Amino acid sequence: MTTVKEKIAYLRGLIEGSDFLGQDAQARAILEKMLEIFDDMANQLDELEAGQEEVEEYLEAIDADLGELEEEIYGHDHDRDDDDDEDDDDEDDDEETNFVEMECPKCKETVYFEEDFLYDDDVEVACPECGATIYKTGSSGEDKADAGAGSSS
């Protein structure tokens, strides 16, 4: 495959080796200037190609690192397109952590949060929909709930 620089060199040889312009110095100067511009363009194209190769190598390295992280986090058998695996993981999490279900007094949205928050000091649980406070513990340890709580696992 012929490169751009090789094609420009061939064109330069044709122009310099031929006498189709005769003694027209002005036309020859124009062609020489055009060849200089072509040379500059070819050099810039080479720089772009080198930069593109660098970016591709960097992207491949990032992809490999990301693959290693996914493997470390999700395990060897993780398949991002398989939703059944995610459901299995959620069931395992539910066995370890109990959740409390409360209804927002403002927008009536059902909100779930970890039961452990009930026993912590200075906790405030806000509705993700409207931002209203659903559950709050004060520094004195008194629990205040704006809506009824029901435990579920």
PDB file of C-alpha atoms in Angstrom, residues 17-94:
ATOM      1  CA  GLY A  17      11.473  15.641 -14.199  1.00  0.00           C
ATOM      2  CA  SER A  18       9.057  16.990 -16.749  1.00  0.00           C
ATOM      3  CA  ASP A  19       9.165  20.129 -18.772  1.00  0.00           C
ATOM      4  CA  PHE A  20       5.425  20.439 -19.369  1.00  0.00           C
ATOM      5  CA  LEU A  21       5.447  23.932 -17.840  1.00  0.00           C
ATOM      6  CA  GLY A  22       8.395  25.031 -19.906  1.00  0.00           C
ATOM      7  CA  GLN A  23      10.125  28.097 -18.593  1.00  0.00           C
ATOM      8  CA  ASP A  24       7.079  29.395 -16.634  1.00  0.00           C
ATOM      9  CA  ALA A  25       8.738  30.229 -13.297  1.00  0.00           C
ATOM     10  CA  GLN A  26       5.513  31.412 -11.715  1.00  0.00           C
ATOM     11  CA  ALA A  27       3.704  28.102 -12.390  1.00  0.00           C
ATOM     12  CA  ARG A  28       6.717  26.162 -11.107  1.00  0.00           C
ATOM     13  CA  ALA A  29       6.719  28.261  -7.891  1.00  0.00           C
ATOM     14  CA  ILE A  30       3.021  27.557  -7.397  1.00  0.00           C
ATOM     15  CA  LEU A  31       3.559  23.806  -7.819  1.00  0.00           C
ATOM     16  CA  GLU A  32       6.533  23.863  -5.414  1.00  0.00           C
ATOM     17  CA  LYS A  33       4.394  25.659  -2.821  1.00  0.00           C
ATOM     18  CA  MET A  34       1.615  23.104  -3.308  1.00  0.00           C
ATOM     19  CA  LEU A  35       4.109  20.269  -2.783  1.00  0.00           C
ATOM     20  CA  GLU A  36       5.319  21.928   0.445  1.00  0.00           C
ATOM     21  CA  ILE A  37       1.729  22.112   1.650  1.00  0.00           C
ATOM     22  CA  PHE A  38       1.218  18.447   0.734  1.00  0.00           C
ATOM     23  CA  ASP A  39       4.382  17.552   2.695  1.00  0.00           C
ATOM     24  CA  ASP A  40       3.081  19.444   5.739  1.00  0.00           C
ATOM     25  CA  MET A  41      -0.269  17.708   5.466  1.00  0.00           C
ATOM     26  CA  ALA A  42       1.422  14.302   5.217  1.00  0.00           C
ATOM     27  CA  ASN A  43       3.521  15.055   8.326  1.00  0.00           C
ATOM     28  CA  GLN A  44       0.449  16.142  10.264  1.00  0.00           C
ATOM     29  CA  LEU A  45      -1.367  13.014   9.125  1.00  0.00           C
ATOM     30  CA  ASP A  46       1.517  10.895  10.438  1.00  0.00           C
ATOM     31  CA  GLU A  47       1.310  12.704  13.789  1.00  0.00           C
ATOM     32  CA  LEU A  48      -2.439  12.106  13.944  1.00  0.00           C
ATOM     33  CA  GLU A  49      -1.976   8.413  13.193  1.00  0.00           C
ATOM     34  CA  ALA A  50       0.671   8.126  15.925  1.00  0.00           C
ATOM     35  CA  GLY A  51      -1.632   9.911  18.376  1.00  0.00           C
ATOM     36  CA  GLN A  52      -4.508   7.645  17.392  1.00  0.00           C
ATOM     37  CA  GLU A  53      -2.378   4.563  18.027  1.00  0.00           C
ATOM     38  CA  GLU A  54      -1.432   5.950  21.453  1.00  0.00           C
ATOM     39  CA  VAL A  55      -5.071   6.556  22.332  1.00  0.00           C
ATOM     40  CA  GLU A  56      -6.024   3.052  21.167  1.00  0.00           C
ATOM     41  CA  GLU A  57      -3.282   1.487  23.318  1.00  0.00           C
ATOM     42  CA  TYR A  58      -4.377   3.569  26.304  1.00  0.00           C
ATOM     43  CA  LEU A  59      -8.012   2.590  25.766  1.00  0.00           C
ATOM     44  CA  GLU A  60      -7.075  -1.089  25.550  1.00  0.00           C
ATOM     45  CA  ALA A  61      -5.155  -0.773  28.829  1.00  0.00           C
ATOM     46  CA  ILE A  62      -8.150   0.876  30.507  1.00  0.00           C
ATOM     47  CA  ASP A  63     -10.435  -1.845  29.133  1.00  0.00           C
ATOM     48  CA  ALA A  64      -8.135  -4.534  30.506  1.00  0.00           C
ATOM     49  CA  ASP A  65      -8.004  -2.825  33.913  1.00  0.00           C
ATOM     50  CA  LEU A  66     -11.782  -2.487  33.944  1.00  0.00           C
ATOM     51  CA  GLY A  67     -12.127  -6.162  33.051  1.00  0.00           C
ATOM     52  CA  GLU A  68      -9.882  -7.093  35.972  1.00  0.00           C
ATOM     53  CA  LEU A  69     -11.939  -4.926  38.332  1.00  0.00           C
ATOM     54  CA  GLU A  70     -15.199  -6.454  37.098  1.00  0.00           C
ATOM     55  CA  GLU A  71     -13.754  -9.913  37.573  1.00  0.00           C
ATOM     56  CA  GLU A  72     -12.592  -9.038  41.081  1.00  0.00           C
ATOM     57  CA  ILE A  73     -15.907  -7.445  42.069  1.00  0.00           C
ATOM     58  CA  TYR A  74     -18.412  -9.701  40.317  1.00  0.00           C
ATOM     59  CA  GLY A  75     -16.423 -12.900  40.014  1.00  0.00           C
ATOM     60  CA  HIS A  76     -15.448 -15.054  37.065  1.00  0.00           C
ATOM     61  CA  ASP A  77     -18.987 -16.159  36.206  1.00  0.00           C
ATOM     62  CA  HIS A  78     -20.525 -12.682  36.095  1.00  0.00           C
ATOM     63  CA  ASP A  79     -22.530 -11.984  32.957  1.00  0.00           C
ATOM     64  CA  ARG A  80     -23.783  -8.393  32.716  1.00  0.00           C
ATOM     65  CA  ASP A  81     -26.596  -9.350  30.336  1.00  0.00           C
ATOM     66  CA  ASP A  82     -28.025 -12.071  32.586  1.00  0.00           C
ATOM     67  CA  ASP A  83     -30.564 -10.479  34.942  1.00  0.00           C
ATOM     68  CA  ASP A  84     -31.221 -13.791  36.734  1.00  0.00           C
ATOM     69  CA  ASP A  85     -27.757 -13.650  38.317  1.00  0.00           C
ATOM     70  CA  GLU A  86     -28.500 -10.199  39.745  1.00  0.00           C
ATOM     71  CA  ASP A  87     -31.718 -11.461  41.341  1.00  0.00           C
ATOM     72  CA  ASP A  88     -29.792 -14.301  42.981  1.00  0.00           C
ATOM     73  CA  ASP A  89     -27.299 -11.805  44.409  1.00  0.00           C
ATOM     74  CA  ASP A  90     -30.127  -9.652  45.810  1.00  0.00           C
ATOM     75  CA  GLU A  91     -31.633 -12.645  47.615  1.00  0.00           C
ATOM     76  CA  ASP A  92     -28.278 -13.328  49.285  1.00  0.00           C
ATOM     77  CA  ASP A  93     -28.071  -9.704  50.442  1.00  0.00           C
ATOM     78  CA  ASP A  94     -31.615  -9.799  51.886  1.00  0.00           C
TER      79      ASP A  94
END
